[in-house]
Amino acid sequence: MEPYWLCGKLVDYRGLLGEGCLRIAGGRIVELSKIPKPGEGVRDYIGKGVLVAPGFIDIHVHLRGLEQSYKETEETGGWAAARAGITLIVDMPNTVPRASTPDIVALKLADLSKAPVDHSLFAGIPESQDLEGVSRLPIAGYKIYPNDLLELRTSKVLREWRGLVVLHPELPESEMIIEEKVWSRGILRGCWMEAVSLEVVASVGPVSRIHVTHASCPATIVLAKKLGYSVDVAPHHLLYDYRDGDGCMYKVNPPIRGSGEKASLQQMLLNGVIDAVASDHAPHALWEKSDPLYCSPGIPWLEVWPWIIHRLVSARALSLGEFHRLVSRGPARILGLKDYGSLHPGARANLVVYNPNIRSRFEGPRHSMARHYPSIMQEVSGWPVEVIVGGVTVYYMDQPVHAKPGINPFTSRMLSRPA
Ligand code: NCD
Ligand code: ZN
């Protein structure tokens, strides 16, 4: 692709940077200049009422695939992300079969390359004999689920893997609870479980970097910070409480909590304590969400969530710079990707050009296969005009552009990875 210039009102985690032009070549931002140099193509957004920002990063998505391709696939989920302006996604390993052996992890990574956006995977905690084989693959790190927490294989990962380990902060007992009412699930799967799960990990004395995804309780965030762990929150814990809706559409793990927890999470977000927002996009088939007793937990956010969080910017509660830190720079730092989440020269040219002034209702997903979107979560503020991955347009004026420039950023980092 020929080098080109993208001009507009630039913004990233530092806030508004003013009008300027990015020179894009070889999939990267290579230069920042007030005006484009002559002789090269220019895409000019100056004076069009839009902002040019780093693409969003979602470090917690369930794209399913394999035997659960009836719920979502790497391709449908990848396009859902592209539509929302999310240009890097990290998939989760609670697939069927579980992505915790070298073969299945390699298969999942291959399937993820069908996404139009950049991608990687957190591997499940492997049995000892598989650890070396999985660690050699371009994964973003490992994921601890409640059922892994007390197992020796988890201690081995925490003591030996020098990369990132992400923790779902609940206890194995939580998996035995079948109570369905949103408010009583909040009590049975109480906040104490989150805190204890962090203490269990800390007691191993990990050499891994620990990230907690997703904290639903303020005390979990306080403890995570005390232990030196990074932490994200999901949009549903931040914006809703159990009075907003009941029943299966609102069933999610950890549960949506009370108004006090919600208010406190919001304060922590506004005070800059939280490292990132991540969706926990958890798609299921409609029939799985319709069973009144055993219905599957999860909310499928991927195609819209950044624009629901952006409501906080429109309401002047969250600054523009903080918004971009939470949805792109913060997640890039958690992943250890210095060349993501900013407009610094050298960064990967993953960009979202968006109109911050649009107010609309999200009418439901176009790409994601999940149709169980809770109706109260539809009010959006802002929407992308153009979404760019590695310098290539994948979405323009709310229409997909059939290009697949997505890469796994961990592939090129394999050589520099510590043993
Ligand atoms: C997730 C899923 O469906 O995979 N569901 C959820 O409620 N969060 C599982 C998980 O992230 O724990
Ligand atoms: Zn999840």
Tab-separated table of C-alpha atoms and ligand atoms in Angstrom:
chain	number	residue	atom	x	y	z
A	1	MET	CA	0.000	0.000	0.000
A	2	GLU	CA	1.244	3.490	-0.925
A	3	PRO	CA	2.029	5.801	2.019
A	4	TYR	CA	-0.738	8.341	2.685
A	5	TRP	CA	-1.667	11.143	5.074
A	6	LEU	CA	-4.659	11.184	7.375
A	7	CYS	CA	-5.515	14.674	8.580
A	8	GLY	CA	-8.004	15.728	11.243
A	9	LYS	CA	-8.500	16.743	14.855
A	10	LEU	CA	-6.220	14.295	16.664
A	11	VAL	CA	-6.935	12.824	20.102
A	12	ASP	CA	-5.488	10.071	22.268
A	13	TYR	CA	-4.905	9.328	25.969
A	14	ARG	CA	-3.157	12.709	26.299
A	15	GLY	CA	-6.415	14.469	25.311
A	16	LEU	CA	-6.983	16.695	22.291
A	17	LEU	CA	-3.732	17.128	20.352
A	18	GLY	CA	-5.121	19.685	17.883
A	19	GLU	CA	-5.360	19.542	14.100
A	20	GLY	CA	-2.636	17.622	12.358
A	21	CYS	CA	-1.732	14.907	9.869
A	22	LEU	CA	-0.480	11.368	10.373
A	23	ARG	CA	1.730	9.850	7.678
A	24	ILE	CA	0.850	6.183	7.374
A	25	ALA	CA	3.217	3.699	5.758
A	26	GLY	CA	3.932	-0.001	6.212
A	27	GLY	CA	0.959	-0.379	8.590
A	28	ARG	CA	2.345	2.227	11.023
A	29	ILE	CA	2.096	5.895	11.881
A	30	VAL	CA	5.518	7.059	10.746
A	31	GLU	CA	5.269	10.827	11.113
A	32	LEU	CA	3.122	13.572	12.618
A	33	SER	CA	3.012	16.905	10.841
A	34	LYS	CA	0.896	20.074	10.785
A	35	ILE	CA	0.401	19.720	7.018
A	36	PRO	CA	0.830	16.773	4.632
A	37	LYS	CA	3.963	16.720	2.494
A	38	PRO	CA	3.170	17.091	-1.214
A	39	GLY	CA	3.142	14.173	-3.628
A	40	GLU	CA	1.296	11.620	-1.438
A	41	GLY	CA	-2.401	10.812	-1.022
A	42	VAL	CA	-4.364	12.712	1.645
A	43	ARG	CA	-7.534	11.756	3.497
A	44	ASP	CA	-8.684	15.016	4.976
A	45	TYR	CA	-11.093	15.123	7.922
A	46	ILE	CA	-10.241	18.675	9.007
A	47	GLY	CA	-13.386	20.761	9.582
A	48	LYS	CA	-15.691	17.740	9.324
A	49	GLY	CA	-16.649	17.648	13.024
A	50	VAL	CA	-14.921	14.324	13.674
A	51	LEU	CA	-11.985	13.130	15.805
A	52	VAL	CA	-9.093	10.880	14.756
A	53	ALA	CA	-8.096	8.522	17.584
A	54	PRO	CA	-6.245	5.249	18.184
A	55	GLY	CA	-8.488	2.213	17.593
A	56	PHE	CA	-10.037	0.704	20.717
A	57	ILE	CA	-8.700	-2.451	22.352
A	58	ASP	CA	-10.919	-5.039	24.024
A	59	ILE	CA	-8.904	-7.475	26.132
A	60	HIS	CA	-11.863	-9.625	27.169
A	61	VAL	CA	-14.032	-11.146	24.434
A	62	HIS	CA	-15.504	-14.598	23.891
A	63	LEU	CA	-15.546	-15.247	20.161
A	64	ARG	CA	-16.323	-18.968	20.734
A	65	GLY	CA	-15.718	-20.759	17.396
A	66	LEU	CA	-14.711	-24.487	17.433
A	67	GLU	CA	-17.737	-26.515	18.658
A	68	GLN	CA	-19.568	-23.363	19.755
A	69	SER	CA	-19.589	-21.707	16.354
A	70	TYR	CA	-23.390	-21.611	16.609
A	71	LYS	CA	-22.935	-18.855	19.266
A	72	GLU	CA	-20.265	-16.730	17.532
A	73	THR	CA	-17.182	-17.175	15.373
A	74	GLU	CA	-13.862	-15.401	15.139
A	75	GLU	CA	-15.074	-13.907	11.864
A	76	THR	CA	-18.521	-12.682	13.009
A	77	GLY	CA	-17.113	-11.384	16.303
A	78	GLY	CA	-14.152	-9.822	14.499
A	79	TRP	CA	-16.471	-7.866	12.197
A	80	ALA	CA	-18.615	-6.825	15.166
A	81	ALA	CA	-15.465	-5.364	16.749
A	82	ALA	CA	-14.502	-3.576	13.524
A	83	ARG	CA	-17.911	-1.930	13.294
A	84	ALA	CA	-17.535	-0.486	16.807
A	85	GLY	CA	-14.016	0.852	16.161
A	86	ILE	CA	-12.293	-1.896	18.143
A	87	THR	CA	-9.111	-2.755	16.261
A	88	LEU	CA	-7.498	-5.283	18.638
A	89	ILE	CA	-9.353	-8.044	20.461
A	90	VAL	CA	-8.083	-10.693	22.832
A	91	ASP	CA	-10.156	-13.856	22.924
A	92	MET	CA	-10.783	-16.113	25.922
A	93	PRO	CA	-10.039	-19.850	26.242
A	94	ASN	CA	-13.278	-21.219	27.791
A	95	THR	CA	-14.092	-22.726	24.417
A	96	VAL	CA	-15.281	-26.245	23.596
A	97	PRO	CA	-12.794	-27.885	23.579
A	98	ARG	CA	-10.854	-25.684	26.003
A	99	ALA	CA	-7.950	-23.753	24.489
A	100	SER	CA	-5.271	-25.032	26.868
A	101	THR	CA	-3.305	-27.548	24.775
A	102	PRO	CA	-0.792	-26.640	22.059
A	103	ASP	CA	-3.047	-28.089	19.324
A	104	ILE	CA	-6.243	-26.285	20.310
A	105	VAL	CA	-4.460	-23.002	21.053
A	106	ALA	CA	-2.785	-23.175	17.620
A	107	LEU	CA	-6.160	-23.912	16.004
A	108	LYS	CA	-7.821	-20.988	17.780
A	109	LEU	CA	-4.993	-18.635	16.778
A	110	ALA	CA	-5.395	-19.753	13.162
A	111	ASP	CA	-9.176	-19.180	13.322
A	112	LEU	CA	-8.642	-15.737	14.852
A	113	SER	CA	-6.759	-14.705	11.725
A	114	LYS	CA	-10.196	-14.715	9.980
A	115	ALA	CA	-11.008	-11.537	11.927
A	116	PRO	CA	-10.460	-8.256	10.071
A	117	VAL	CA	-8.934	-6.682	13.198
A	118	ASP	CA	-5.763	-7.444	15.169
A	119	HIS	CA	-6.212	-10.336	17.543
A	120	SER	CA	-4.723	-12.748	20.034
A	121	LEU	CA	-5.775	-15.226	22.698
A	122	PHE	CA	-5.363	-15.843	26.399
A	123	ALA	CA	-4.657	-19.554	26.704
A	124	GLY	CA	-6.351	-21.674	29.366
A	125	ILE	CA	-4.135	-22.957	32.189
A	126	PRO	CA	-2.469	-26.049	30.689
A	127	GLU	CA	-1.611	-29.304	32.369
A	128	SER	CA	2.116	-29.311	33.293
A	129	GLN	CA	3.191	-31.352	30.285
A	130	ASP	CA	1.614	-28.800	27.897
A	131	LEU	CA	2.935	-25.589	29.455
A	132	GLU	CA	6.088	-25.316	27.356
A	133	GLY	CA	4.255	-26.084	24.101
A	134	VAL	CA	1.535	-23.499	24.718
A	135	SER	CA	4.015	-20.860	25.955
A	136	ARG	CA	5.865	-21.102	22.635
A	137	LEU	CA	2.751	-19.936	20.713
A	138	PRO	CA	1.929	-16.225	20.148
A	139	ILE	CA	-0.551	-15.936	23.026
A	140	ALA	CA	-1.260	-12.742	24.977
A	141	GLY	CA	-0.915	-14.666	28.257
A	142	TYR	CA	-2.893	-17.133	30.365
A	143	LYS	CA	-6.376	-16.936	31.892
A	144	ILE	CA	-7.285	-18.312	35.317
A	145	TYR	CA	-10.939	-19.345	35.695
A	146	PRO	CA	-12.513	-20.086	39.094
A	147	ASN	CA	-12.158	-23.820	38.472
A	148	ASP	CA	-8.393	-23.447	37.874
A	149	LEU	CA	-7.746	-21.369	40.949
A	150	LEU	CA	-6.798	-24.029	43.484
A	151	GLU	CA	-5.041	-26.395	41.062
A	152	LEU	CA	-1.311	-27.124	41.054
A	153	ARG	CA	-1.131	-26.431	37.319
A	154	THR	CA	-2.128	-22.828	38.097
A	155	SER	CA	0.638	-22.425	40.686
A	156	LYS	CA	3.093	-23.709	38.086
A	157	VAL	CA	2.019	-21.074	35.565
A	158	LEU	CA	2.143	-18.301	38.194
A	159	ARG	CA	5.660	-19.361	39.256
A	160	GLU	CA	7.119	-19.952	35.797
A	161	TRP	CA	5.393	-17.775	33.179
A	162	ARG	CA	6.959	-14.327	33.100
A	163	GLY	CA	4.280	-12.800	30.909
A	164	LEU	CA	0.716	-11.752	31.668
A	165	VAL	CA	-1.823	-13.828	33.613
A	166	VAL	CA	-5.425	-12.622	33.762
A	167	LEU	CA	-7.698	-13.639	36.595
A	168	HIS	CA	-11.479	-14.089	36.594
A	169	PRO	CA	-11.946	-13.113	40.253
A	170	GLU	CA	-14.381	-15.659	41.632
A	171	LEU	CA	-14.069	-18.976	43.485
A	172	PRO	CA	-14.757	-22.547	42.273
A	173	GLU	CA	-17.821	-22.614	44.560
A	174	SER	CA	-19.451	-19.922	42.433
A	175	GLU	CA	-19.886	-22.447	39.631
A	176	MET	CA	-22.228	-24.473	41.863
A	177	ILE	CA	-24.744	-21.661	42.325
A	178	ILE	CA	-27.798	-21.883	40.120
A	179	GLU	CA	-29.829	-19.064	41.652
A	180	GLU	CA	-31.117	-16.920	38.799
A	181	LYS	CA	-32.538	-13.733	40.329
A	182	VAL	CA	-30.049	-10.968	39.598
A	183	TRP	CA	-30.154	-9.470	43.108
A	184	SER	CA	-29.808	-12.766	44.979
A	185	ARG	CA	-27.022	-13.973	42.676
A	186	GLY	CA	-25.234	-10.818	43.755
A	187	ILE	CA	-25.373	-11.995	47.356
A	188	LEU	CA	-24.605	-15.664	46.731
A	189	ARG	CA	-21.718	-14.809	44.425
A	190	GLY	CA	-20.651	-12.123	46.888
A	191	CYS	CA	-17.876	-9.569	46.668
A	192	TRP	CA	-15.885	-11.524	49.238
A	193	MET	CA	-15.318	-14.186	46.567
A	194	GLU	CA	-13.524	-11.680	44.391
A	195	ALA	CA	-11.208	-10.599	47.198
A	196	VAL	CA	-10.398	-14.165	48.243
A	197	SER	CA	-9.518	-15.154	44.664
A	198	LEU	CA	-6.933	-12.348	44.550
A	199	GLU	CA	-5.512	-13.449	47.909
A	200	VAL	CA	-5.170	-17.026	46.600
A	201	VAL	CA	-3.133	-15.831	43.611
A	202	ALA	CA	-1.022	-13.539	45.818
A	203	SER	CA	-0.281	-16.414	48.198
A	204	VAL	CA	1.523	-18.264	45.388
A	205	GLY	CA	3.995	-15.374	45.108
A	206	PRO	CA	3.611	-15.117	41.329
A	207	VAL	CA	6.403	-14.092	38.958
A	208	SER	CA	3.726	-13.434	36.317
A	209	ARG	CA	2.189	-9.992	35.833
A	210	ILE	CA	-1.393	-10.225	37.125
A	211	HIS	CA	-4.404	-8.509	35.619
A	212	VAL	CA	-7.883	-8.811	37.147
A	213	THR	CA	-10.729	-8.987	34.634
A	214	HIS	CA	-13.388	-7.868	35.492
A	215	ALA	CA	-13.809	-6.420	38.976
A	216	SER	CA	-17.457	-5.910	39.890
A	217	CYS	CA	-16.794	-4.717	43.474
A	218	PRO	CA	-14.930	-1.610	44.699
A	219	ALA	CA	-13.032	-3.605	47.354
A	220	THR	CA	-11.590	-5.861	44.626
A	221	ILE	CA	-10.071	-2.821	42.939
A	222	VAL	CA	-8.598	-1.520	46.193
A	223	LEU	CA	-7.052	-4.929	46.903
A	224	ALA	CA	-5.794	-5.367	43.320
A	225	LYS	CA	-3.997	-2.039	43.520
A	226	LYS	CA	-2.507	-2.923	46.917
A	227	LEU	CA	-1.130	-6.137	45.422
A	228	GLY	CA	0.257	-4.307	42.369
A	229	TYR	CA	-2.212	-5.885	39.909
A	230	SER	CA	-3.895	-4.057	37.050
A	231	VAL	CA	-7.678	-4.221	36.854
A	232	ASP	CA	-10.491	-3.604	34.380
A	233	VAL	CA	-14.227	-3.178	34.714
A	234	ALA	CA	-16.993	-4.237	32.335
A	235	PRO	CA	-19.608	-1.757	31.067
A	236	HIS	CA	-22.494	-3.604	32.737
A	237	HIS	CA	-20.949	-3.368	36.221
A	238	LEU	CA	-20.135	0.279	35.676
A	239	LEU	CA	-23.448	1.507	34.304
A	240	TYR	CA	-26.186	-0.761	35.636
A	241	ASP	CA	-27.415	-2.221	38.905
A	242	TYR	CA	-29.832	-5.010	39.666
A	243	ARG	CA	-32.796	-2.652	39.662
A	244	ASP	CA	-32.266	-1.992	35.959
A	245	GLY	CA	-33.338	-5.425	34.867
A	246	ASP	CA	-33.858	-8.964	35.996
A	247	GLY	CA	-33.961	-12.344	34.361
A	248	CYS	CA	-31.636	-14.091	32.046
A	249	MET	CA	-30.752	-11.185	29.729
A	250	TYR	CA	-29.013	-9.567	32.711
A	251	LYS	CA	-27.426	-12.737	34.011
A	252	VAL	CA	-23.654	-12.438	33.911
A	253	ASN	CA	-20.647	-13.572	35.949
A	254	PRO	CA	-19.744	-11.891	38.227
A	255	PRO	CA	-23.325	-10.642	38.735
A	256	ILE	CA	-24.551	-7.115	38.199
A	257	ARG	CA	-24.467	-5.643	41.695
A	258	GLY	CA	-26.207	-2.934	43.711
A	259	SER	CA	-26.416	0.819	43.269
A	260	GLY	CA	-23.686	1.411	45.887
A	261	GLU	CA	-21.148	-0.756	44.107
A	262	LYS	CA	-22.041	0.850	40.792
A	263	ALA	CA	-21.620	4.397	42.149
A	264	SER	CA	-18.315	3.477	43.740
A	265	LEU	CA	-16.969	1.861	40.524
A	266	GLN	CA	-17.930	5.015	38.653
A	267	GLN	CA	-16.061	7.191	41.162
A	268	MET	CA	-12.993	4.978	40.841
A	269	LEU	CA	-13.195	5.213	37.063
A	270	LEU	CA	-13.409	9.001	37.205
A	271	ASN	CA	-10.531	9.123	39.712
A	272	GLY	CA	-8.242	7.257	37.312
A	273	VAL	CA	-7.825	4.179	39.520
A	274	ILE	CA	-9.049	1.677	36.911
A	275	ASP	CA	-6.670	0.542	34.145
A	276	ALA	CA	-9.146	-0.300	31.373
A	277	VAL	CA	-12.705	-1.039	30.369
A	278	ALA	CA	-13.236	-4.466	28.769
A	279	SER	CA	-16.509	-5.818	27.441
A	280	ASP	CA	-16.636	-9.506	28.447
A	281	HIS	CA	-18.609	-9.937	25.200
A	282	ALA	CA	-20.286	-13.274	25.980
A	283	PRO	CA	-22.571	-14.423	23.132
A	284	HIS	CA	-25.039	-17.289	23.451
A	285	ALA	CA	-27.819	-18.662	21.269
A	286	LEU	CA	-31.243	-17.254	22.011
A	287	TRP	CA	-32.536	-20.637	23.186
A	288	GLU	CA	-29.700	-20.793	25.740
A	289	LYS	CA	-30.722	-17.390	27.063
A	290	SER	CA	-34.392	-18.378	27.209
A	291	ASP	CA	-34.182	-21.266	29.674
A	292	PRO	CA	-35.556	-19.683	32.884
A	293	LEU	CA	-33.469	-21.763	35.320
A	294	TYR	CA	-30.242	-22.832	33.672
A	295	CYS	CA	-29.839	-19.975	31.242
A	296	SER	CA	-26.289	-19.135	30.186
A	297	PRO	CA	-24.579	-16.087	31.726
A	298	GLY	CA	-23.205	-13.296	29.568
A	299	ILE	CA	-23.997	-10.041	27.755
A	300	PRO	CA	-22.909	-9.584	24.108
A	301	TRP	CA	-21.486	-6.072	23.914
A	302	LEU	CA	-18.876	-6.137	21.233
A	303	GLU	CA	-20.585	-4.232	18.429
A	304	VAL	CA	-21.434	-1.187	20.558
A	305	TRP	CA	-19.877	-0.925	24.040
A	306	PRO	CA	-17.289	1.879	23.510
A	307	TRP	CA	-20.152	4.185	22.498
A	308	ILE	CA	-22.068	3.408	25.630
A	309	ILE	CA	-19.014	4.293	27.726
A	310	HIS	CA	-18.636	7.413	25.564
A	311	ARG	CA	-21.895	8.663	27.103
A	312	LEU	CA	-19.785	9.567	30.135
A	313	VAL	CA	-17.763	11.929	27.920
A	314	SER	CA	-20.905	13.527	26.489
A	315	ALA	CA	-22.200	13.966	30.030
A	316	ARG	CA	-18.888	15.744	30.817
A	317	ALA	CA	-18.150	13.283	33.595
A	318	LEU	CA	-15.135	11.685	31.891
A	319	SER	CA	-12.468	13.663	30.049
A	320	LEU	CA	-11.702	12.805	26.438
A	321	GLY	CA	-8.134	11.824	27.300
A	322	GLU	CA	-9.301	9.525	30.110
A	323	PHE	CA	-11.819	7.888	27.780
A	324	HIS	CA	-9.059	7.076	25.306
A	325	ARG	CA	-6.795	5.843	28.094
A	326	LEU	CA	-9.467	3.454	29.326
A	327	VAL	CA	-10.368	2.042	25.902
A	328	SER	CA	-7.015	1.969	24.128
A	329	ARG	CA	-3.808	3.085	25.908
A	330	GLY	CA	-4.714	1.334	29.177
A	331	PRO	CA	-5.464	-2.051	27.584
A	332	ALA	CA	-2.315	-1.761	25.419
A	333	ARG	CA	-0.218	-1.245	28.559
A	334	ILE	CA	-1.825	-4.225	30.253
A	335	LEU	CA	-0.887	-6.336	27.217
A	336	GLY	CA	2.635	-4.880	27.196
A	337	LEU	CA	2.150	-3.516	23.646
A	338	LYS	CA	4.023	-0.214	23.541
A	339	ASP	CA	3.142	0.378	19.882
A	340	TYR	CA	-0.633	0.265	20.429
A	341	GLY	CA	-3.142	2.716	21.853
A	342	SER	CA	-1.566	6.051	20.901
A	343	LEU	CA	-0.855	8.371	17.979
A	344	HIS	CA	2.899	8.386	18.676
A	345	PRO	CA	5.065	7.909	15.569
A	346	GLY	CA	5.980	4.220	15.381
A	347	ALA	CA	2.543	3.068	16.596
A	348	ARG	CA	0.563	0.556	14.567
A	349	ALA	CA	-1.831	2.493	12.319
A	350	ASN	CA	-4.982	1.233	14.032
A	351	LEU	CA	-7.337	4.190	14.052
A	352	VAL	CA	-10.922	5.191	14.546
A	353	VAL	CA	-12.302	8.358	13.013
A	354	TYR	CA	-15.519	9.160	14.863
A	355	ASN	CA	-18.262	11.698	15.256
A	356	PRO	CA	-18.533	12.426	19.006
A	357	ASN	CA	-21.806	14.342	18.655
A	358	ILE	CA	-24.075	11.626	17.299
A	359	ARG	CA	-26.829	10.485	19.700
A	360	SER	CA	-28.705	7.414	18.632
A	361	ARG	CA	-30.238	4.124	19.616
A	362	PHE	CA	-28.341	0.961	18.850
A	363	GLU	CA	-30.750	-1.125	16.822
A	364	GLY	CA	-28.910	-4.396	17.432
A	365	PRO	CA	-25.914	-6.163	15.973
A	366	ARG	CA	-25.274	-6.717	12.289
A	367	HIS	CA	-22.361	-9.101	12.531
A	368	SER	CA	-22.442	-10.647	15.988
A	369	MET	CA	-24.590	-13.780	16.039
A	370	ALA	CA	-25.847	-13.034	19.564
A	371	ARG	CA	-29.346	-11.569	19.649
A	372	HIS	CA	-29.860	-11.329	23.406
A	373	TYR	CA	-28.997	-7.697	23.790
A	374	PRO	CA	-30.641	-6.146	26.930
A	375	SER	CA	-32.928	-3.383	25.734
A	376	ILE	CA	-32.036	-0.787	28.387
A	377	MET	CA	-28.462	-0.762	27.103
A	378	GLN	CA	-29.206	0.832	23.747
A	379	GLU	CA	-28.551	4.536	24.158
A	380	VAL	CA	-25.294	5.428	22.391
A	381	SER	CA	-23.244	8.589	22.061
A	382	GLY	CA	-20.727	8.940	19.213
A	383	TRP	CA	-20.176	6.523	16.328
A	384	PRO	CA	-17.310	5.674	13.932
A	385	VAL	CA	-17.016	7.176	10.473
A	386	GLU	CA	-13.956	5.168	9.450
A	387	VAL	CA	-12.103	2.303	11.120
A	388	ILE	CA	-8.546	1.546	10.051
A	389	VAL	CA	-6.401	-1.509	10.847
A	390	GLY	CA	-2.705	-1.403	9.956
A	391	GLY	CA	-3.402	1.544	7.646
A	392	VAL	CA	-6.197	-0.315	5.797
A	393	THR	CA	-9.865	0.739	6.021
A	394	VAL	CA	-12.105	-2.067	7.324
A	395	TYR	CA	-15.271	-0.058	8.004
A	396	TYR	CA	-16.441	3.162	6.350
A	397	MET	CA	-19.696	5.082	6.964
A	398	ASP	CA	-21.106	2.130	8.891
A	399	GLN	CA	-20.423	-0.290	6.017
A	400	PRO	CA	-17.828	-3.085	6.060
A	401	VAL	CA	-14.988	-2.856	3.568
A	402	HIS	CA	-13.854	-6.310	2.662
A	403	ALA	CA	-10.234	-6.254	3.688
A	404	LYS	CA	-8.528	-8.440	6.301
A	405	PRO	CA	-5.397	-6.660	7.466
A	406	GLY	CA	-5.568	-8.037	11.040
A	407	ILE	CA	-2.404	-9.457	12.612
A	408	ASN	CA	-1.499	-11.116	15.903
A	409	PRO	CA	0.889	-8.586	17.528
A	410	PHE	CA	2.415	-11.304	19.708
A	411	THR	CA	3.774	-13.186	16.682
A	412	SER	CA	6.518	-10.617	16.146
A	413	ARG	CA	7.248	-10.488	19.869
A	414	MET	CA	8.001	-14.182	20.248
A	415	LEU	CA	11.750	-13.740	19.715
A	416	SER	CA	12.088	-11.109	22.437
A	417	ARG	CA	10.043	-13.061	24.972
A	418	PRO	CA	11.893	-14.024	28.173
A	419	ALA	CA	12.289	-17.787	28.714
B	1	NCD	C1	-18.701	-15.916	30.206
B	1	NCD	C2	-19.005	-16.804	29.004
B	1	NCD	O1	-20.169	-16.906	28.623
B	1	NCD	O2	-18.055	-17.354	28.445
B	1	NCD	N1	-19.910	-15.521	30.835
B	1	NCD	C3	-20.047	-14.511	31.726
B	1	NCD	O3	-21.126	-14.367	32.306
B	1	NCD	N2	-19.083	-13.649	31.978
B	1	NCD	C4	-17.798	-16.656	31.129
B	1	NCD	C5	-16.912	-15.791	31.915
B	1	NCD	O4	-16.331	-14.825	31.449
B	1	NCD	O5	-16.724	-16.134	33.083
B	2	ZN	ZN	-15.561	-13.515	30.169
